[in-house]
Protein backbone atom coordinates (compact mmCIF):
# COMPACT_ATOMS: atom_id res chain seq x y z
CA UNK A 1 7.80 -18.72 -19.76
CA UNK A 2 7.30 -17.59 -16.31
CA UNK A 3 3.72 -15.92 -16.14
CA UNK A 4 3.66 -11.97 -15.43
CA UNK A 5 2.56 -10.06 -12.94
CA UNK A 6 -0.40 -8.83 -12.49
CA UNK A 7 -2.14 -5.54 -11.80
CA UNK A 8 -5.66 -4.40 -10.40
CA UNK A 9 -7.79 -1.54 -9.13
CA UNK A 10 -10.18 -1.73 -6.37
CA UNK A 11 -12.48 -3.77 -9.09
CA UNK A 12 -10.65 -7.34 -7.45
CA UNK A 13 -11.64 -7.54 -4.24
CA UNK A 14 -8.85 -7.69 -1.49
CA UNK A 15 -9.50 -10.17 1.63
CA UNK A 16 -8.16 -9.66 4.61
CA UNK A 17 -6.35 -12.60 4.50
CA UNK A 18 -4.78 -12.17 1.30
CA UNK A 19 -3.52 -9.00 2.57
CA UNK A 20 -2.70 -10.27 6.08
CA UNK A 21 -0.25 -12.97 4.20
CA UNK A 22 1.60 -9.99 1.99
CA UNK A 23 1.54 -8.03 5.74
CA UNK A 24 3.33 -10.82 7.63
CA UNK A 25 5.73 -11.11 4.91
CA UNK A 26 6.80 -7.39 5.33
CA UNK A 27 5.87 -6.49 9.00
CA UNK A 28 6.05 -9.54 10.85
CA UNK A 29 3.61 -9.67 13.58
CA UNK A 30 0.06 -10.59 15.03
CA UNK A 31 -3.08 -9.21 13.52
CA UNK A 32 -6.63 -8.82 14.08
CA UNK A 33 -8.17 -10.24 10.54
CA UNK A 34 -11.77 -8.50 11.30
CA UNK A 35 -10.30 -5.04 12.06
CA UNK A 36 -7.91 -5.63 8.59
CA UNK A 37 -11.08 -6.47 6.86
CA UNK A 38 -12.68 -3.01 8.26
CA UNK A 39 -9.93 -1.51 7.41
CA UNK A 40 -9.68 -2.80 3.62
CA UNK A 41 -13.75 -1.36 3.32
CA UNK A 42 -12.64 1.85 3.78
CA UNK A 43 -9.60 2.07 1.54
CA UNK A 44 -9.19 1.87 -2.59
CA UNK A 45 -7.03 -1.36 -2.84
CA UNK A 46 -4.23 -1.80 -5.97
CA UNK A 47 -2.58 -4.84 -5.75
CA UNK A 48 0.27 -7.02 -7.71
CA UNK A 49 -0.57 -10.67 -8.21
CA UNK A 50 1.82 -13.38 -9.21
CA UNK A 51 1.09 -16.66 -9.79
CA UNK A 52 -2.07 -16.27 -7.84
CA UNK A 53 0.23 -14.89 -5.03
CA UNK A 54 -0.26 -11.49 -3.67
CA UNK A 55 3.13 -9.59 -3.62
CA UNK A 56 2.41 -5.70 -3.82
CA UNK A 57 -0.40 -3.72 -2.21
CA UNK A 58 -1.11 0.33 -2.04
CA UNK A 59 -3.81 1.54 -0.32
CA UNK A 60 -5.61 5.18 -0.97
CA UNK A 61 -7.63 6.89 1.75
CA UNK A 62 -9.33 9.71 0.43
CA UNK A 63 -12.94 11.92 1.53
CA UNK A 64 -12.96 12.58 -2.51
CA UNK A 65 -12.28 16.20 -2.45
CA UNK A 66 -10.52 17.97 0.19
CA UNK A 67 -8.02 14.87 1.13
CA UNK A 68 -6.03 11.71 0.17
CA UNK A 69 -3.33 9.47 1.48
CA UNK A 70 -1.41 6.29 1.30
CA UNK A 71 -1.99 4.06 4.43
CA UNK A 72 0.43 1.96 3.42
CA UNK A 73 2.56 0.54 0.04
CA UNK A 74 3.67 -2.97 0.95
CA UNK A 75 5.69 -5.16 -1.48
CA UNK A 76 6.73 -9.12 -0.83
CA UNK A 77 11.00 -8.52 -0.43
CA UNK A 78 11.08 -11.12 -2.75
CA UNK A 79 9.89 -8.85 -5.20
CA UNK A 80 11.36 -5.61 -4.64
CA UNK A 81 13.49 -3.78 -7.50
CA UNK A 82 11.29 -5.30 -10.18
CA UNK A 83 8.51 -2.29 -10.60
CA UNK A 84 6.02 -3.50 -8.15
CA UNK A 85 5.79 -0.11 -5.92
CA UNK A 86 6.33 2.00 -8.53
CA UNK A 87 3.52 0.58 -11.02
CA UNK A 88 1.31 0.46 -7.48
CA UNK A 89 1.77 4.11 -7.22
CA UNK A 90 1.47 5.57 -10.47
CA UNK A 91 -1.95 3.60 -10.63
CA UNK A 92 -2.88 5.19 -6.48
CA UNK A 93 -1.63 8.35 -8.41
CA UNK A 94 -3.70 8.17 -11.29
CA UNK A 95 -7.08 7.13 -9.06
CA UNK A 96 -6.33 9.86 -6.63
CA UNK A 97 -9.13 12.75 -6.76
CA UNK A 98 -6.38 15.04 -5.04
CA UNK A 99 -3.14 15.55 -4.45
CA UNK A 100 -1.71 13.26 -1.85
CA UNK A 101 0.22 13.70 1.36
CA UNK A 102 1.52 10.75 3.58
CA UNK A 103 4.22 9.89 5.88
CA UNK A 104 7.23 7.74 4.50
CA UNK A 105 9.33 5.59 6.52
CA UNK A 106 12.84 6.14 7.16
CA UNK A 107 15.35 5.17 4.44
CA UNK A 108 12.56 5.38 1.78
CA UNK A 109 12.68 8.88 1.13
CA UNK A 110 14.10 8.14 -2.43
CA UNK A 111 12.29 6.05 -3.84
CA UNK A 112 8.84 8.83 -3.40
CA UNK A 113 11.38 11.18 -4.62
CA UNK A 114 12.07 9.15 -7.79
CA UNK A 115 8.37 9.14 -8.24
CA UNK A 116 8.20 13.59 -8.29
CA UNK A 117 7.13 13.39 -4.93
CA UNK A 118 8.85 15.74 -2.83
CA UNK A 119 9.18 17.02 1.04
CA UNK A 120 7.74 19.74 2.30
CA UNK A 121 4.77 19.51 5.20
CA UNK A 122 6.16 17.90 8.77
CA UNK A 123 5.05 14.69 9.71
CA UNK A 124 4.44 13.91 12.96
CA UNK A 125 3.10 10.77 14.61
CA UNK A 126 2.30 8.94 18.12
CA UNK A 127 2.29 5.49 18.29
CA UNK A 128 -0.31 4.09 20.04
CA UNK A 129 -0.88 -0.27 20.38
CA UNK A 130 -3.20 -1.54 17.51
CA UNK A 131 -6.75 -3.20 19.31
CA UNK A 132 -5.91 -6.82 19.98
């Protein structure tokens, strides 16, 4: 029987190169794994494990009152359509101390939607090069 997946809170600690492995995957590309790791410190990490394998990570940025949002909800394409994002977000949802707002790609509008999230605020955004 193949072994289920698995699903934590920020109690497992994420490395940056756990994550960066999951990132490539998804957004191939060159990162910085010291700026990742800063980046992980400030962030509530939920993550999907298989087979000791990373394959689905949401991240919640929050100042625990007034404001939280989703950096970023990555899942390996090899495991998309099986639950993954939506189990990572109802357990972001459930650890969120407020409502959340955050930007969604293009072309993924439906699957927040699916989820009772819903449009309504403009998003706007200027891209600027990530530190080398």
């Amino acid at each position: 029987m193949e072994k289920a997946i698995e699903y934590f809170g920020p109690e497992r600690p994420l490395g940056a190169a756990e994550l960066l492995a999951l990132v490539t995957r998804v957004w191939p590309g060159q990162y910085d794994e010291g700026l990742v790791e800063r980046a992980l410190a400030v962030t509530s990490n939920f993550t999907a494990w298989h087979a000791g394998r990373l394959v689905g990570c949401a991240r919640l940025l929050s100042d625990g009152y007034l404001f939280s949002t989703v950096p970023e909800i990555l899942v390996d394409p090899d495991y998309r359509r099986m639950g993954v994002g939506v189990e990572l977000m109802r357990m972001l949802w459930e650890a969120s101390p407020t409502s959340l707002g955050f930007g969604v790609q293009p072309g993924n509008e439906a699957f927040f939607e699916a989820l009772g999230f819903e449009t309504g605020m403009a998003f706007y955004h200027r891209r600027k090069p990530r530190p080398a």
